[in-house]
C-alpha positions as a printed NumPy array, in Angstrom:
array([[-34.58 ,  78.347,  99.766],
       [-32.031,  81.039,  99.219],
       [-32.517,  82.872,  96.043],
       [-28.945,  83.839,  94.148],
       [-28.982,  86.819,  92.158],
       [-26.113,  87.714,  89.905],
       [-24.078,  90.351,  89.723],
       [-24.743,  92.536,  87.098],
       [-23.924,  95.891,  88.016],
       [-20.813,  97.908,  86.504],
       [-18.144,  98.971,  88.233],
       [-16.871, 102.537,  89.207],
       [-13.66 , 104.499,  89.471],
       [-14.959, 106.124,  92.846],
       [-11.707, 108.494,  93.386],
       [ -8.261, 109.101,  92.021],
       [ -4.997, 110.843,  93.447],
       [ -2.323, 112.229,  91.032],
       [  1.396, 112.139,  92.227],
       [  4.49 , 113.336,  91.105],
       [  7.008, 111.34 ,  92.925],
       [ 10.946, 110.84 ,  92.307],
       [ 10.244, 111.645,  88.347],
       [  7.933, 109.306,  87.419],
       [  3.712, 110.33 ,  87.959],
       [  1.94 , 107.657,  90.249],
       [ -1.541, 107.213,  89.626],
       [ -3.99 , 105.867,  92.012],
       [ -7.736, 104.642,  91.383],
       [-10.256, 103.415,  93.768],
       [-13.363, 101.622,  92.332],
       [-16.608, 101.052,  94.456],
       [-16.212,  97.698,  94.205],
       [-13.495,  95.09 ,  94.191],
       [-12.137,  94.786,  90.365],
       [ -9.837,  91.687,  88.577],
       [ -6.064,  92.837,  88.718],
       [ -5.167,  91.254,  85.928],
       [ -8.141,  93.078,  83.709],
       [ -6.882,  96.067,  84.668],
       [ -5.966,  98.361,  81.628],
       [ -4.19 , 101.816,  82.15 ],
       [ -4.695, 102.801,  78.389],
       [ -8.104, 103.165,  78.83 ],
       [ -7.421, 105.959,  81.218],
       [ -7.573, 109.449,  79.485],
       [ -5.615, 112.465,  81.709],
       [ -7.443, 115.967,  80.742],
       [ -7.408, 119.611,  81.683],
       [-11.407, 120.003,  80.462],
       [-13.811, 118.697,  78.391],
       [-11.901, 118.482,  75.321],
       [ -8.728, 116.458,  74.417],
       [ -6.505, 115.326,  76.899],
       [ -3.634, 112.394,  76.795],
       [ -4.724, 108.751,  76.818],
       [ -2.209, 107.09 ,  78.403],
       [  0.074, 104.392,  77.027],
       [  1.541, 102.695,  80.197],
       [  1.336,  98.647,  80.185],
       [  1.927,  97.212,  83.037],
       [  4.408,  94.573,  83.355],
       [  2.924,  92.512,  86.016],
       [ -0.261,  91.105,  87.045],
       [ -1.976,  93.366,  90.033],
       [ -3.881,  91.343,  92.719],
       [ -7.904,  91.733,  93.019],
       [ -8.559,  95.008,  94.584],
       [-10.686,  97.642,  94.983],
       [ -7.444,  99.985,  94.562],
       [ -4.591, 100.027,  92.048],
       [ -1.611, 102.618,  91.863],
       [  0.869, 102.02 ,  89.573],
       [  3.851, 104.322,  87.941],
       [  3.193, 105.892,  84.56 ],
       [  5.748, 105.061,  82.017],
       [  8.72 , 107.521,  81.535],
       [  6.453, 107.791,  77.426],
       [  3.731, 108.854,  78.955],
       [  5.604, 110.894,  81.626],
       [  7.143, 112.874,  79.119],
       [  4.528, 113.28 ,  77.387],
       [  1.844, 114.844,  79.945],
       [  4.979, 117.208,  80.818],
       [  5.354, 118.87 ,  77.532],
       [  1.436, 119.376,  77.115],
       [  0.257, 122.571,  78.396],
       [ -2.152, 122.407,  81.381],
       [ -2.064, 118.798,  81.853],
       [ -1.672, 117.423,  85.613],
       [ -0.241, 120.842,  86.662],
       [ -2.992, 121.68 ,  89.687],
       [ -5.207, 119.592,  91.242],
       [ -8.562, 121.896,  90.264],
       [ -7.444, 121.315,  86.438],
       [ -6.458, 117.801,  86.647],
       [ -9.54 , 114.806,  85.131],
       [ -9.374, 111.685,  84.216],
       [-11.942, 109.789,  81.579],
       [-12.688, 106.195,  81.122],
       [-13.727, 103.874,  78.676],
       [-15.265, 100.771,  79.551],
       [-12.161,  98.768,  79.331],
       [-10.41 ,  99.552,  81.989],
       [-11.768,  97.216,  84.217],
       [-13.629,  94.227,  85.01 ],
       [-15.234,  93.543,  87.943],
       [-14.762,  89.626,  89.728],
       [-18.335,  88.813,  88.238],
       [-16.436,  90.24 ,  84.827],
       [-19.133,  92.819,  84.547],
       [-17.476,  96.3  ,  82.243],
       [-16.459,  99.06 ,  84.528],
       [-18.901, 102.124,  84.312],
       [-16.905, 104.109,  81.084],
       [-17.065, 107.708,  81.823],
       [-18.363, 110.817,  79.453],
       [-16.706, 114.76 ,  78.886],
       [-20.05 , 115.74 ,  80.944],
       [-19.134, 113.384,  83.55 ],
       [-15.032, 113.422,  83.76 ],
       [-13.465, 112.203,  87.213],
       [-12.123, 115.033,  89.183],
       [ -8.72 , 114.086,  91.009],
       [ -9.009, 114.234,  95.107],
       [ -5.644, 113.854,  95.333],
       [ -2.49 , 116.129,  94.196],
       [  1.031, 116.028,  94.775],
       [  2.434, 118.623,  92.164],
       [  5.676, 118.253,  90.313],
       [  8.38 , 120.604,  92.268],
       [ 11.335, 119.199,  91.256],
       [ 13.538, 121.166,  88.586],
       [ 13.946, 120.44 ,  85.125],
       [ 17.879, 119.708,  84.891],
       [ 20.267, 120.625,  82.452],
       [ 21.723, 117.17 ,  80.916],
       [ 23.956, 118.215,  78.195],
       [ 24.703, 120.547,  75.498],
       [ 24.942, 118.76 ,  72.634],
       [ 26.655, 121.285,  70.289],
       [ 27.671, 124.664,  70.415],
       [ 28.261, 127.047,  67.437],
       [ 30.699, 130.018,  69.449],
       [ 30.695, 131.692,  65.33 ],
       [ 26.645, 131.956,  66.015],
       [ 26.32 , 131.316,  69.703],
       [ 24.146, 128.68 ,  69.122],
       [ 23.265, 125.597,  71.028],
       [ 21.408, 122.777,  71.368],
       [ 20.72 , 121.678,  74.779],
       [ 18.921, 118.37 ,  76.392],
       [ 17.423, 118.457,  79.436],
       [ 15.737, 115.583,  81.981],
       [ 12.434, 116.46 ,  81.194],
       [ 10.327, 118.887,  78.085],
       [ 10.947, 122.514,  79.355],
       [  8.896, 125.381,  78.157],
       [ 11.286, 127.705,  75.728],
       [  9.466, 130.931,  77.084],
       [ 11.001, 130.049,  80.599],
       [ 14.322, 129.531,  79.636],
       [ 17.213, 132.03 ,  80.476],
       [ 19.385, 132.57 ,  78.181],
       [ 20.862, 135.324,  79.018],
       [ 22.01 , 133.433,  82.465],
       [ 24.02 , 130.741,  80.345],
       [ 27.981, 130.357,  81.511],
       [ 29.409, 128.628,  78.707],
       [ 33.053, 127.448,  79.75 ],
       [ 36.062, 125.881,  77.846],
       [ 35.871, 122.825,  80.084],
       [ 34.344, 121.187,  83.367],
       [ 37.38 , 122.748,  85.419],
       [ 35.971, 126.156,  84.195]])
């Protein structure tokens, strides 16, 4: 007689890769075991630069992923924006973690994935950094009595890196 004995073991988010690609942040995971698709939760995935705080994500995805042992999906352009005006968040690979809570996955025997702890945070494997350039959108206003002016770019841009001094303002697009 052949003895069955259930699955009861939890499972893990073995690896992760982190890429920046065409202005959105794609996000891979690969558990050690295959996981349900459709139990598949991004916000229980928390980004960090160290053991302390970090951003837990808010993506949702809009369709149902197929029973896998790997997922990547595209961050939403909220939580894209987001990890871009935080300091140290997914800037190098060496600085970039990810924590989980329990919820982020079942497995197909609908057993918790393994939730991860600060002393035990998820180093990502693999990087692809953001090198594309922030982009000037439009300038909102412009005050020429105080030279002041409000400006929106594509993406959160540090003030300290901004040049002001290298502004051309112009009467019109013709120049």
């Amino acid at each position: 007689a052949v003895e069955f004995v259930e699955d009861s073991t939890a499972p893990v988010v073995s690896s992760a890769s982190l890429r920046y690609v065409a202005g959105t942040i794609e996000l891979e995971l690969t558990f050690n075991e295959p996981v349900s698709g459709v139990s598949f939760n991004p916000t229980a995935i928390t980004l960090t630069a160290n053991q302390s705080g970090g951003y837990t994500l808010q993506t949702r995805l809009d369709s149902r992923l197929p029973d896998g042992m790997s997922f990547t999906f595209n961050l939403s352009e909220t939580d894209v924006l987001r990890i871009k005006a935080t300091d140290q968040l997914a800037l190098r690979k060496n600085t970039s973690f990810l924590q989980f809570s329990s919820d982020v996955a079942l497995d197909i025997s609908d057993n918790a994935a393994a939730a991860t702890q600060t002393s035990n945070l998820l180093a990502i494997s693999g990087f692809v950094p953001d090198t594309a350039p922030p982009q000037l959108v439009e300038v909102t206003s412009y005050d020429a009595n105080t030279g002041s002016a409000i400006l929106l770019f594509n993406e959160p841009v540090g003030l300290q890196s901004l040049a002001f001094g290298d502004l051309i303002y112009l009467s019109d697009a013709a120049g």
